[in-house]
Short mmCIF file of C-alpha atoms and ligand atoms in Angstrom, two decimals:
data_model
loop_
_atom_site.label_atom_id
_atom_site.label_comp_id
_atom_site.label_asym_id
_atom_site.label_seq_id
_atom_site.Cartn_x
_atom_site.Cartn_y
_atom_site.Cartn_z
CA UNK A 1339 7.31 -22.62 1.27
CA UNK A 1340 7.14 -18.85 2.10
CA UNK A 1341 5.98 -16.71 -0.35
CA UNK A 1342 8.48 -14.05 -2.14
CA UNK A 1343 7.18 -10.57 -3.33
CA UNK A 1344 9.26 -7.48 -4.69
CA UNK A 1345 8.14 -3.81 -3.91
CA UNK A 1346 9.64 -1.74 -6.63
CA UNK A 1347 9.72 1.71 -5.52
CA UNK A 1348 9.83 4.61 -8.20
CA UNK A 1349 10.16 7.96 -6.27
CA UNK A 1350 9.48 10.75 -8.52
CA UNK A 1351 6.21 12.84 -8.80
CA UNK A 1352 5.17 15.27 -11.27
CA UNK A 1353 4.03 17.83 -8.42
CA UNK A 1354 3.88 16.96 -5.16
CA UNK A 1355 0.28 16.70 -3.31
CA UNK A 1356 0.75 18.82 0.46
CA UNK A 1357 -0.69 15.78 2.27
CA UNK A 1358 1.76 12.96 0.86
CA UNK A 1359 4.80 12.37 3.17
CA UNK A 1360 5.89 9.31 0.91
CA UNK A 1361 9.98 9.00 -0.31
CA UNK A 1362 9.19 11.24 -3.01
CA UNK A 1363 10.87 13.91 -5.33
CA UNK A 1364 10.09 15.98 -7.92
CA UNK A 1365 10.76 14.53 -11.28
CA UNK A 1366 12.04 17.34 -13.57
CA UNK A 1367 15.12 17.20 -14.61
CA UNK A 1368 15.91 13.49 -13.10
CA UNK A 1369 17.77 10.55 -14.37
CA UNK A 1370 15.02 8.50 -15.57
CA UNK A 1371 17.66 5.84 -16.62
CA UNK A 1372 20.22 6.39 -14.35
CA UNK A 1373 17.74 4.96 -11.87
CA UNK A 1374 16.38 2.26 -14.23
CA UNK A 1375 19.64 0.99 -14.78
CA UNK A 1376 20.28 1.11 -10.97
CA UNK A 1377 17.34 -0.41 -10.03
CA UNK A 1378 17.64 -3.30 -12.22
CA UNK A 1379 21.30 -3.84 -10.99
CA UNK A 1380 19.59 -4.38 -7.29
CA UNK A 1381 17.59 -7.03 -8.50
CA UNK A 1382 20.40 -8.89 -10.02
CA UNK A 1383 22.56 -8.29 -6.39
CA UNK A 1384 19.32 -9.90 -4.98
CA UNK A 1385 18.99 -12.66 -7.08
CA UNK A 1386 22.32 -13.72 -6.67
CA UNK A 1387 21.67 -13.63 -2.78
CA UNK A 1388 18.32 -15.79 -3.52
CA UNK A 1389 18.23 -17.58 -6.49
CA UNK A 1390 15.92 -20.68 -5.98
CA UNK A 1391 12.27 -18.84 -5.58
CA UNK A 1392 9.66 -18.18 -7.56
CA UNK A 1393 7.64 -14.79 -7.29
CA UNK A 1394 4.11 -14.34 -5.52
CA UNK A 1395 3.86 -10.87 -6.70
CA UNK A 1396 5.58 -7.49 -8.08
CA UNK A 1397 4.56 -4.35 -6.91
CA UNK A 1398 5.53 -0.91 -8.36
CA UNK A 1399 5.31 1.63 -5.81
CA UNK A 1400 5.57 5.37 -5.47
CA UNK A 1401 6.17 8.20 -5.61
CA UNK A 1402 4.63 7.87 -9.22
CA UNK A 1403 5.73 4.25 -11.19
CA UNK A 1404 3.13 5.21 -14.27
CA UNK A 1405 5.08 8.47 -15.51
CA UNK A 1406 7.79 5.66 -16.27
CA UNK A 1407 7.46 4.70 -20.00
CA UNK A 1408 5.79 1.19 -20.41
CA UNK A 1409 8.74 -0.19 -22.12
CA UNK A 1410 11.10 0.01 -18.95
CA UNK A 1411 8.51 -1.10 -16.65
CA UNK A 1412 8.34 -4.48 -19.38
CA UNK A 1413 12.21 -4.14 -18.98
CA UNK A 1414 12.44 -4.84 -15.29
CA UNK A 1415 9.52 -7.49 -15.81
CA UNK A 1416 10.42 -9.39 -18.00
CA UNK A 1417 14.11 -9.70 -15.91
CA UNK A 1418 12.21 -10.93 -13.01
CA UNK A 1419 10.46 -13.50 -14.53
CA UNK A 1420 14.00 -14.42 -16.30
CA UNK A 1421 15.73 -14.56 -13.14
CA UNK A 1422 12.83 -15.82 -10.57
CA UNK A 1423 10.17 -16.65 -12.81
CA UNK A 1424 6.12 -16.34 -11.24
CA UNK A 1425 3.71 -18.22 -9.36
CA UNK A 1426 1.43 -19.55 -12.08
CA UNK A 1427 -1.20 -16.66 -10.25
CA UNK A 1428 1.43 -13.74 -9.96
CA UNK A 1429 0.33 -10.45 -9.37
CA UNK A 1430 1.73 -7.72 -10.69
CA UNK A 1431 0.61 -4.22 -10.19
CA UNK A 1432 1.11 -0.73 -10.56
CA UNK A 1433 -0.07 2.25 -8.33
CA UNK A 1434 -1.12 4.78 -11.28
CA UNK A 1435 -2.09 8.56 -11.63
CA UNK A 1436 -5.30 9.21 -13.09
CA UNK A 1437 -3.91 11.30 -15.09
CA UNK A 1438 -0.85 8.85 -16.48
CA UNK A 1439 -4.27 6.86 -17.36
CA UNK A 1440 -4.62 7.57 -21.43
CA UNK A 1441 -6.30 4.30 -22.69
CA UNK A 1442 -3.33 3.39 -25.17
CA UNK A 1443 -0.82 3.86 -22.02
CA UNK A 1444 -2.88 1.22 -20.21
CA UNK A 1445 -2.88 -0.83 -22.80
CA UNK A 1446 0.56 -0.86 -23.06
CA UNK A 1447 0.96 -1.54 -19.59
CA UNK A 1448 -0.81 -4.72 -19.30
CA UNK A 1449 1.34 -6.03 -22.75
CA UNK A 1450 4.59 -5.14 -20.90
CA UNK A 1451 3.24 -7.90 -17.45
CA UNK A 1452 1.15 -5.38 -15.62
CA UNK A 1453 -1.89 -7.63 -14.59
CA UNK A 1454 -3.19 -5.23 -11.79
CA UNK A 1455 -4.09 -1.67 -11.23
CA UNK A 1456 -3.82 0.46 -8.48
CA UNK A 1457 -5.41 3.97 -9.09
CA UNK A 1458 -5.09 7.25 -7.03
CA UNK A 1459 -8.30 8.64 -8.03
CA UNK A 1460 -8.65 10.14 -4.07
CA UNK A 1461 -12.06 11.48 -5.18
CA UNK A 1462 -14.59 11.73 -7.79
CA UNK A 1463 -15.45 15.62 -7.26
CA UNK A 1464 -13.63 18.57 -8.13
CA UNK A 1465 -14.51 20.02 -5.04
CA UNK A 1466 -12.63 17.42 -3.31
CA UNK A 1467 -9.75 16.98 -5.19
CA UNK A 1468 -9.23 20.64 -4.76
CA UNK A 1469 -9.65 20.55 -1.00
CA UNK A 1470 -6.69 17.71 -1.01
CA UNK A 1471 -4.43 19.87 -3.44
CA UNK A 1472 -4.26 17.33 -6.26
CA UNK A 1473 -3.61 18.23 -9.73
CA UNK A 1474 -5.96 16.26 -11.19
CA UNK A 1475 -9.73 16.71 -12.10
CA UNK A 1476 -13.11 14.82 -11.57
CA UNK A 1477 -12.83 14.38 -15.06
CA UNK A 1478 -9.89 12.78 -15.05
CA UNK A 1479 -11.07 10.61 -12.18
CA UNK A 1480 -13.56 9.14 -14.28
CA UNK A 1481 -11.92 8.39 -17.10
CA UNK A 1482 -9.06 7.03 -15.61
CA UNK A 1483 -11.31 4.61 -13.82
CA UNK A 1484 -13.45 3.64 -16.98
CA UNK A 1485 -10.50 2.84 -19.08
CA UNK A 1486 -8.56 0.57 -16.50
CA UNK A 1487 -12.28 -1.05 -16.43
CA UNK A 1488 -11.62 -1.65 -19.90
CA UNK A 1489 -8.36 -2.61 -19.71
CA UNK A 1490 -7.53 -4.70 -16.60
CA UNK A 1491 -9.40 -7.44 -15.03
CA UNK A 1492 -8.22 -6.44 -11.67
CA UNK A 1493 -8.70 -2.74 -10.84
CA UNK A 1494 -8.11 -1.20 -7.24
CA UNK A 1495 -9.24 2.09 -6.30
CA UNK A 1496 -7.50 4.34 -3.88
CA UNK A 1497 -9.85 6.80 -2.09
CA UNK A 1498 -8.99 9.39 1.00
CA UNK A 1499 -11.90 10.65 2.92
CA UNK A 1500 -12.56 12.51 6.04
CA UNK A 1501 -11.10 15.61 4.46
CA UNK A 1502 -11.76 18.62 6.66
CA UNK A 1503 -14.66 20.22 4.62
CA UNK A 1504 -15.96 16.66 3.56
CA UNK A 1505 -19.30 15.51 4.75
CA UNK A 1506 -20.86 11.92 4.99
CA UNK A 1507 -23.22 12.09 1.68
CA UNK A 1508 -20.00 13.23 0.13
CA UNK A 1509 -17.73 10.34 1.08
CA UNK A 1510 -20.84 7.82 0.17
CA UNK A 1511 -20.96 9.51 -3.23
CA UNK A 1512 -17.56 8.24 -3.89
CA UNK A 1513 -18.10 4.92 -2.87
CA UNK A 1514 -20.95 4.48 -4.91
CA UNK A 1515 -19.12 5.88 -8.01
CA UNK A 1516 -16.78 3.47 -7.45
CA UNK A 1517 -19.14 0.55 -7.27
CA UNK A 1518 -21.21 1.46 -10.32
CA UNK A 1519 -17.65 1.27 -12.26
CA UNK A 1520 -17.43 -2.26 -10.62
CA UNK A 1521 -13.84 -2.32 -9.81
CA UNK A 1522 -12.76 -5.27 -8.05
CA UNK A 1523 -11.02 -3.62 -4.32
CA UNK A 1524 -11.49 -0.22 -2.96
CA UNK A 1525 -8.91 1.27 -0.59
CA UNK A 1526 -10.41 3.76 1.89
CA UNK A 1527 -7.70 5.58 3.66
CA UNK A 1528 -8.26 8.43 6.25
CA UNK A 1529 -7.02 11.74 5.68
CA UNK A 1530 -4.03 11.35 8.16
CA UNK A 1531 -1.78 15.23 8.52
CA UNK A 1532 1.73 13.65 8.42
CA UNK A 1533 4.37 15.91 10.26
CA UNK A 1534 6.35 17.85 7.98
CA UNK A 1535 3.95 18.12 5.13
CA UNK A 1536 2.75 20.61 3.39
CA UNK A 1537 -0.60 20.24 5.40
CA UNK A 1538 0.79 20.04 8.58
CA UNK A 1539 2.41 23.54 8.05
CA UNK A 1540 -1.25 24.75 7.37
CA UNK A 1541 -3.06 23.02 10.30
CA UNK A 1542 0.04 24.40 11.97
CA UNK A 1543 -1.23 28.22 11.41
CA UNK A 1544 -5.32 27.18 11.97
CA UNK A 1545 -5.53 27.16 7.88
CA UNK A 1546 -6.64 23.80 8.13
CA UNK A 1547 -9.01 22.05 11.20
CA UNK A 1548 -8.50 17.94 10.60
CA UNK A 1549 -11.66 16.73 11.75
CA UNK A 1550 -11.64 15.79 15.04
CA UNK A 1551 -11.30 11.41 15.99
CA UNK A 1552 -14.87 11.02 17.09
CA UNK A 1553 -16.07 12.18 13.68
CA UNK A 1554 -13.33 10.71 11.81
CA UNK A 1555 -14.63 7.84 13.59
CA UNK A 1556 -18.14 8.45 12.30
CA UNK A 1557 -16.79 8.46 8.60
CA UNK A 1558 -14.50 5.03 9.46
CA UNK A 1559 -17.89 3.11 10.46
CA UNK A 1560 -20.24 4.89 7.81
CA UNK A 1561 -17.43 4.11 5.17
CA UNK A 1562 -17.42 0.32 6.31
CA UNK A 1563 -20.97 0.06 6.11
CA UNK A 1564 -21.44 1.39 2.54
CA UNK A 1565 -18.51 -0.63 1.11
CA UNK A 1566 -20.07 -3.53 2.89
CA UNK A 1567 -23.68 -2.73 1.43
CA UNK A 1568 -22.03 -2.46 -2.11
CA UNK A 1569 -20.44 -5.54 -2.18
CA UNK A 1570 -17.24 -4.79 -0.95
CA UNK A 1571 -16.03 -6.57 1.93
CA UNK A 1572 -13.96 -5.66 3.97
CA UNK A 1573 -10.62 -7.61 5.18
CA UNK A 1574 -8.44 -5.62 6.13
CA UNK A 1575 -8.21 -2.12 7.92
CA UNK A 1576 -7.89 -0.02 4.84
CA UNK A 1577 -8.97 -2.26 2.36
CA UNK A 1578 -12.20 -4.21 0.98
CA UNK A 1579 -12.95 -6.34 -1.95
CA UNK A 1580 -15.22 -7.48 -4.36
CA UNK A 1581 -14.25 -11.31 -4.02
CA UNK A 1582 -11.19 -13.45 -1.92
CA UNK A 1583 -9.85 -13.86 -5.01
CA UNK A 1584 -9.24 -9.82 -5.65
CA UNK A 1585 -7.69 -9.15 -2.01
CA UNK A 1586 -4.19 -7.82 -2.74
CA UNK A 1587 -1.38 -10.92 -3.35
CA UNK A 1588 0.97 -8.25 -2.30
CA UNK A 1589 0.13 -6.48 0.21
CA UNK A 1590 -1.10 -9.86 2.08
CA UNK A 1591 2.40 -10.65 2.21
CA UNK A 1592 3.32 -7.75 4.46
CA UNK A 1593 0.21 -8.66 6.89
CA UNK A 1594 1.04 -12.44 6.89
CA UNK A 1595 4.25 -11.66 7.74
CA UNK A 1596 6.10 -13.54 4.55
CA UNK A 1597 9.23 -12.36 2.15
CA UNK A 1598 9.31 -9.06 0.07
CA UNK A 1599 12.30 -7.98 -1.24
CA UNK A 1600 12.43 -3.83 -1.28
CA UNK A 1601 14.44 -2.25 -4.40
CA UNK A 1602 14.71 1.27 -5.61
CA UNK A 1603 15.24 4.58 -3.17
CA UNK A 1604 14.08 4.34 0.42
CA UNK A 1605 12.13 0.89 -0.18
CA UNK A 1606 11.85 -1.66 3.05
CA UNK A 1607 12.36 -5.39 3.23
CA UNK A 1608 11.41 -8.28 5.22
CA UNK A 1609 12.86 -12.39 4.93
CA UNK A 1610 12.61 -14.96 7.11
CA UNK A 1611 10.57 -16.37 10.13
CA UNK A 1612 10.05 -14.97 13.21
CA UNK A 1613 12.69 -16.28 15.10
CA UNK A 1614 15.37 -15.06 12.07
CA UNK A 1615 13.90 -12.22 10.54
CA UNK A 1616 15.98 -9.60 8.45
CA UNK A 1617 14.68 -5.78 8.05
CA UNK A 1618 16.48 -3.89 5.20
CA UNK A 1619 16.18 -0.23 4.62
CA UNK A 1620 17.91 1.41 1.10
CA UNK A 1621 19.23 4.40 0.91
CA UNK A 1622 16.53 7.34 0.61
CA UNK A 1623 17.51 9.66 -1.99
CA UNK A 1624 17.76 8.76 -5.56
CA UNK A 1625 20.91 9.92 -6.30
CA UNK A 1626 22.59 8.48 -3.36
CA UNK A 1627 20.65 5.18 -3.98
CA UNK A 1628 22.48 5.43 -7.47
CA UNK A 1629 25.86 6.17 -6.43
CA UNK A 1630 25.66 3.24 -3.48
CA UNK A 1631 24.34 0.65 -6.54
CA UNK A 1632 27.03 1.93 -9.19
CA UNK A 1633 29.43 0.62 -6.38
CA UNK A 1634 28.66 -1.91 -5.16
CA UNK A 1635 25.40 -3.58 -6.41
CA UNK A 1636 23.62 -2.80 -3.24
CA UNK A 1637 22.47 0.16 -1.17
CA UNK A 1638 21.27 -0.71 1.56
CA UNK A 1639 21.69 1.54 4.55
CA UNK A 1640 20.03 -1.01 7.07
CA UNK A 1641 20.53 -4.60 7.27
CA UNK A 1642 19.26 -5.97 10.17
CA UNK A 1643 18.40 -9.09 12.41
CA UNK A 1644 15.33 -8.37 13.96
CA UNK A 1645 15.43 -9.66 17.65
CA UNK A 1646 12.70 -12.02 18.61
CA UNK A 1647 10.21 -10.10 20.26
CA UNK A 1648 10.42 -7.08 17.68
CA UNK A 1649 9.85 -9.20 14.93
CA UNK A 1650 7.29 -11.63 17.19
CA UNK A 1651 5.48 -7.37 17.50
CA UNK A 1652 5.66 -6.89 14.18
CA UNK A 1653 4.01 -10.03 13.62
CA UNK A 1654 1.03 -9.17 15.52
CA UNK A 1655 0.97 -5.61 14.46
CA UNK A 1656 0.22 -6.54 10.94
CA UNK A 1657 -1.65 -9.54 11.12
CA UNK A 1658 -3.80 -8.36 12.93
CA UNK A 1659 -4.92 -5.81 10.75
CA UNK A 1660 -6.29 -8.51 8.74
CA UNK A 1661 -10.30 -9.27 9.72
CA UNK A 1662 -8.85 -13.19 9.49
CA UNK A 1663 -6.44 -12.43 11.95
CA UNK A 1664 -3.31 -14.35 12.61
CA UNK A 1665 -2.04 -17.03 14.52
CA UNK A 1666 -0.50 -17.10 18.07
CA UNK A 1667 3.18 -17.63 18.02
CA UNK A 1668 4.68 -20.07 20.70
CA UNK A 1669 6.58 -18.58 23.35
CA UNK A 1670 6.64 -15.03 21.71
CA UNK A 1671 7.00 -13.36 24.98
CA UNK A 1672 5.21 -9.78 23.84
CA UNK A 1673 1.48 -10.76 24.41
CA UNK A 1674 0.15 -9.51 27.48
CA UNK A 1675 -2.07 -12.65 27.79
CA UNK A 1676 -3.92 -10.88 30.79
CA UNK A 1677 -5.01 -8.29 28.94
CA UNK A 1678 -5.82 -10.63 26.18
CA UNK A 1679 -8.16 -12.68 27.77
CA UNK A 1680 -9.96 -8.87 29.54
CA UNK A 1681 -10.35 -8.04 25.99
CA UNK A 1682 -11.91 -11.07 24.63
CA UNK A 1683 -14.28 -10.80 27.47
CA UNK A 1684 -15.20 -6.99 26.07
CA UNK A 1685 -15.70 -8.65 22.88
CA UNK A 1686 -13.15 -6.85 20.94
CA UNK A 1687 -11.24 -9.73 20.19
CA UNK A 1688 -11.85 -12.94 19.31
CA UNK A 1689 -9.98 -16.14 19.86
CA UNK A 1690 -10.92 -19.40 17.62
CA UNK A 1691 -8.15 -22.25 18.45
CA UNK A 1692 -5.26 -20.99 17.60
CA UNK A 1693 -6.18 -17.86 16.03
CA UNK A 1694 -7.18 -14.39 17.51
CA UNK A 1695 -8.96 -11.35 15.61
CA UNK A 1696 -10.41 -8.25 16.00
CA UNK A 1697 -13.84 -8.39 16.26
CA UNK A 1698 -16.23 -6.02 14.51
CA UNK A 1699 -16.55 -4.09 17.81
CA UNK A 1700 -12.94 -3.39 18.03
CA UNK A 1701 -11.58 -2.53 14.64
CA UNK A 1702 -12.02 1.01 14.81
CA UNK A 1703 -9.93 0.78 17.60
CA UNK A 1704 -7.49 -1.65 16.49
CA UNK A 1705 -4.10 0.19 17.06
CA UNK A 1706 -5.37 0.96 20.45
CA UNK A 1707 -6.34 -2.67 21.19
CA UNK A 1708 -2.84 -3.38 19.32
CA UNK A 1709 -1.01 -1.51 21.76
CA UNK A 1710 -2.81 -2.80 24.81
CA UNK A 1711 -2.23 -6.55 23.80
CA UNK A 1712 1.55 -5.98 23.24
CA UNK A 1713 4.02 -5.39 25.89
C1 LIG B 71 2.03 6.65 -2.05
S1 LIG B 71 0.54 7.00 -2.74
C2 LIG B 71 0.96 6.62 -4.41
C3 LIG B 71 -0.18 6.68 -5.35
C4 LIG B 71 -0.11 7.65 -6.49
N1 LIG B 71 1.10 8.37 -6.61
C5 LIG B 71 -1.21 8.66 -6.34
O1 LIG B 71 -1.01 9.65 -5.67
O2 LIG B 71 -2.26 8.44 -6.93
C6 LIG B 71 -0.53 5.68 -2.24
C7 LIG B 71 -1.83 6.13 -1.61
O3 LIG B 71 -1.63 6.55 -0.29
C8 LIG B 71 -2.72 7.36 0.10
N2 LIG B 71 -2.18 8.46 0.92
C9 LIG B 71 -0.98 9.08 0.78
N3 LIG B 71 -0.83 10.01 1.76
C10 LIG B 71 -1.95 9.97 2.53
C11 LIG B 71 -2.40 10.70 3.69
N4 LIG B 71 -1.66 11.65 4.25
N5 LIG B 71 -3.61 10.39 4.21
C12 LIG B 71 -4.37 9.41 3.64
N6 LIG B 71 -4.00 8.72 2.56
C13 LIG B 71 -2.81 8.98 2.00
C14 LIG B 71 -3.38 7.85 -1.17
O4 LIG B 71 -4.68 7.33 -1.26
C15 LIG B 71 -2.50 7.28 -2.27
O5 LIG B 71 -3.23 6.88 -3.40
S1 LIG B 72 0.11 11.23 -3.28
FE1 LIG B 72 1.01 10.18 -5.05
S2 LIG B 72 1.31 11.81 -6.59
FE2 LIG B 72 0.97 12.83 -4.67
S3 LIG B 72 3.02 13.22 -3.90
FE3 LIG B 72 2.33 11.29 -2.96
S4 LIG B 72 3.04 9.71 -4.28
FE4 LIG B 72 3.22 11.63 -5.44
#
């Protein structure tokens, strides 16, 4: 049976950070339950389309899900489980601000279903939390990431490095903070300058030099090697974890290719197999997402049969971001099997029966050897 998991995404922000090009909004003056309401409409359309599953996982998404009071997150919980019901071993989690991270808020969370959290600490130094235009402190770093300790038995960590000014003793002092609060996965993400953001206007005008991909590279391997020293494998690109039993539920169902359901403003969905899978976009902004579901229960602006080969690309694509790789597909006619077998003889992939992976080698390079592999 293929697995079933909802991404729930909530799109306002207090303040928006100038590196974030997300489907986010600022959230004064918004209609908190306008959007609520609207959101738990969608998953009633979408039940009625799929009634007989049970869920893997939940995952609230953002934008910023933990300025929503507790209550309506237990709200649109507690209607899943009513309508789907869980996986004995559901995961449920919720991508939090350090500084939405008060110890009775927690709390709170994990009585209303919340049974993992995701924090966007970024950084444990004011110095680089500055440098990436966040509004939170160090401070708040900490003690966000001390009371989910307390709190949750599964705690992820969000941190960006290869910031412009950054160097490598800095990144490694963030890793080992992170360790020594023995959270459970640790998501090391790049600094990447999306187009249209607030940092891309800056690098735009020389205000801001990203460092350049051969030491961005540097920080990639150095960052693999410390997580790995500290416990934290990796298996995935961006992601490493204490134990198999902490890798994200959720987020392996986007790199295994399996069913997620995508409700709120601008959220994506995948069902099906290969050779019948759907892609659905909603609507982007909130109050357009609201007016669509006041209609007519759904608001989707994309509903789509994939063809075979651009869902057989997809397929690859993500699994192979995984270190486990992914099975090959019969007859899936994108894989350049030529260059396949020239680049299992450079030894940056490896094939094992049925299954092909990056090797160590390759996985820096891994969208290039992506791109190579795929015609
Ligand atoms: C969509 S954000 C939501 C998390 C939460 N609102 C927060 O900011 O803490 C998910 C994660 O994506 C990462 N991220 C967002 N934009 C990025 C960028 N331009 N480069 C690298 N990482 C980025 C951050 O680590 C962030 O925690
Ligand atoms: S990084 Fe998080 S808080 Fe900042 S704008 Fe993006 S979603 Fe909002």
């Amino acid at each position: 049976m293929r697995k079933l998991g909802l991404y729930i995404h909530w799109p306002y922000c207090a303040k928006i950070c100038p590196y974030c090009d997300f489907n986010i909004y600022r959230a004064r003056g918004r209609d908190v339950d306008g959007l609520v309401a609207a959101i738990k409409t969608e998953i009633l359309k979408w039940h009625s389309k799929m009634p007989s599953r049970k869920l893997t996982s939940i995952f609230f998404g953002g934008g910023t899900p933990s300025l929503l009071l507790p209550s309506k997150i237990g709200e649109i919980i507690t209607l899943c489980e009513k309508l789907w019901g869980f996986e004995d071993d559901v995961e449920i989690t919720l991508e939090t601000n350090p500084d939405d991270a008060a110890i009775d808020k927690l709390k709170w969370f994990k009585k209303v279903g919340i049974n993992r959290l995701s924090l966007g600490v970024q950084c444990f130094s004011d110095n680089g939390l500055k440098e990436l235009g966040r509004f939170h402190s160090a401070a708040d770093s900490f003690n966000a990431t001390e009371n989910a300790r307390k709190i949750f038995d599964n705690v992820s960590i969000d941190i960006i490095y290869a910031r412009p000014n950054q160097n490598l003793d800095e990144m490694q002092q963030d890793f080992i903070i992170a360790s020594e609060f023995d959270v459970d996965h640790i998501s090391p993400y790049q600094l990447t300058i999306e187009p249209e953001t607030a940092f891309a206007r800056k690098a735009a005008r020389g205000a801001l030099i990203p460092k350049p991909d051969d030491e961005a590279g540097e920080f990639y391997d150095l960052a693999g090697k410390i997580l790995d020293e500290l416990g934290y494998k990796q298996y995935e690109i961006s992601n490493h974890a204490k134990s198999p039993d902490k890798f994200s539920k959720h987020n392996l169902i986007y790199w295994q290719s399996q069913d997620f359901i995508g409700i709120g403003p601008g959220a994506h969905g995948r069902l099906g197999g290969v050779e019948d899978r759907i892609a659905t976009l909603n609507h982007l902004r909130p109050d357009e997402y609201i007016t669509a579901i006041n209609k007519t229960a759904t608001a989707t602006i994309e509903y789509e049969k994939l063809s075979g080969s651009d869902a057989a690309r997809e397929y690859y694509l993500m699994g192979l971001r995984l270190n486990n790789g992914c099975a090959l597909l019969m007859n899936d006619g994108v894989l350049n099997h030529e260059k396949l077998s020239t680049l299992i003889d450079d030894g940056y992939i490896a094939k094992d029966g049925n299954i092909i992976k990056i090797t160590d080698n390759g996985r820096k390079f891994a969208n290039y050897i992506v791109s190579q592999i795929l015609d």
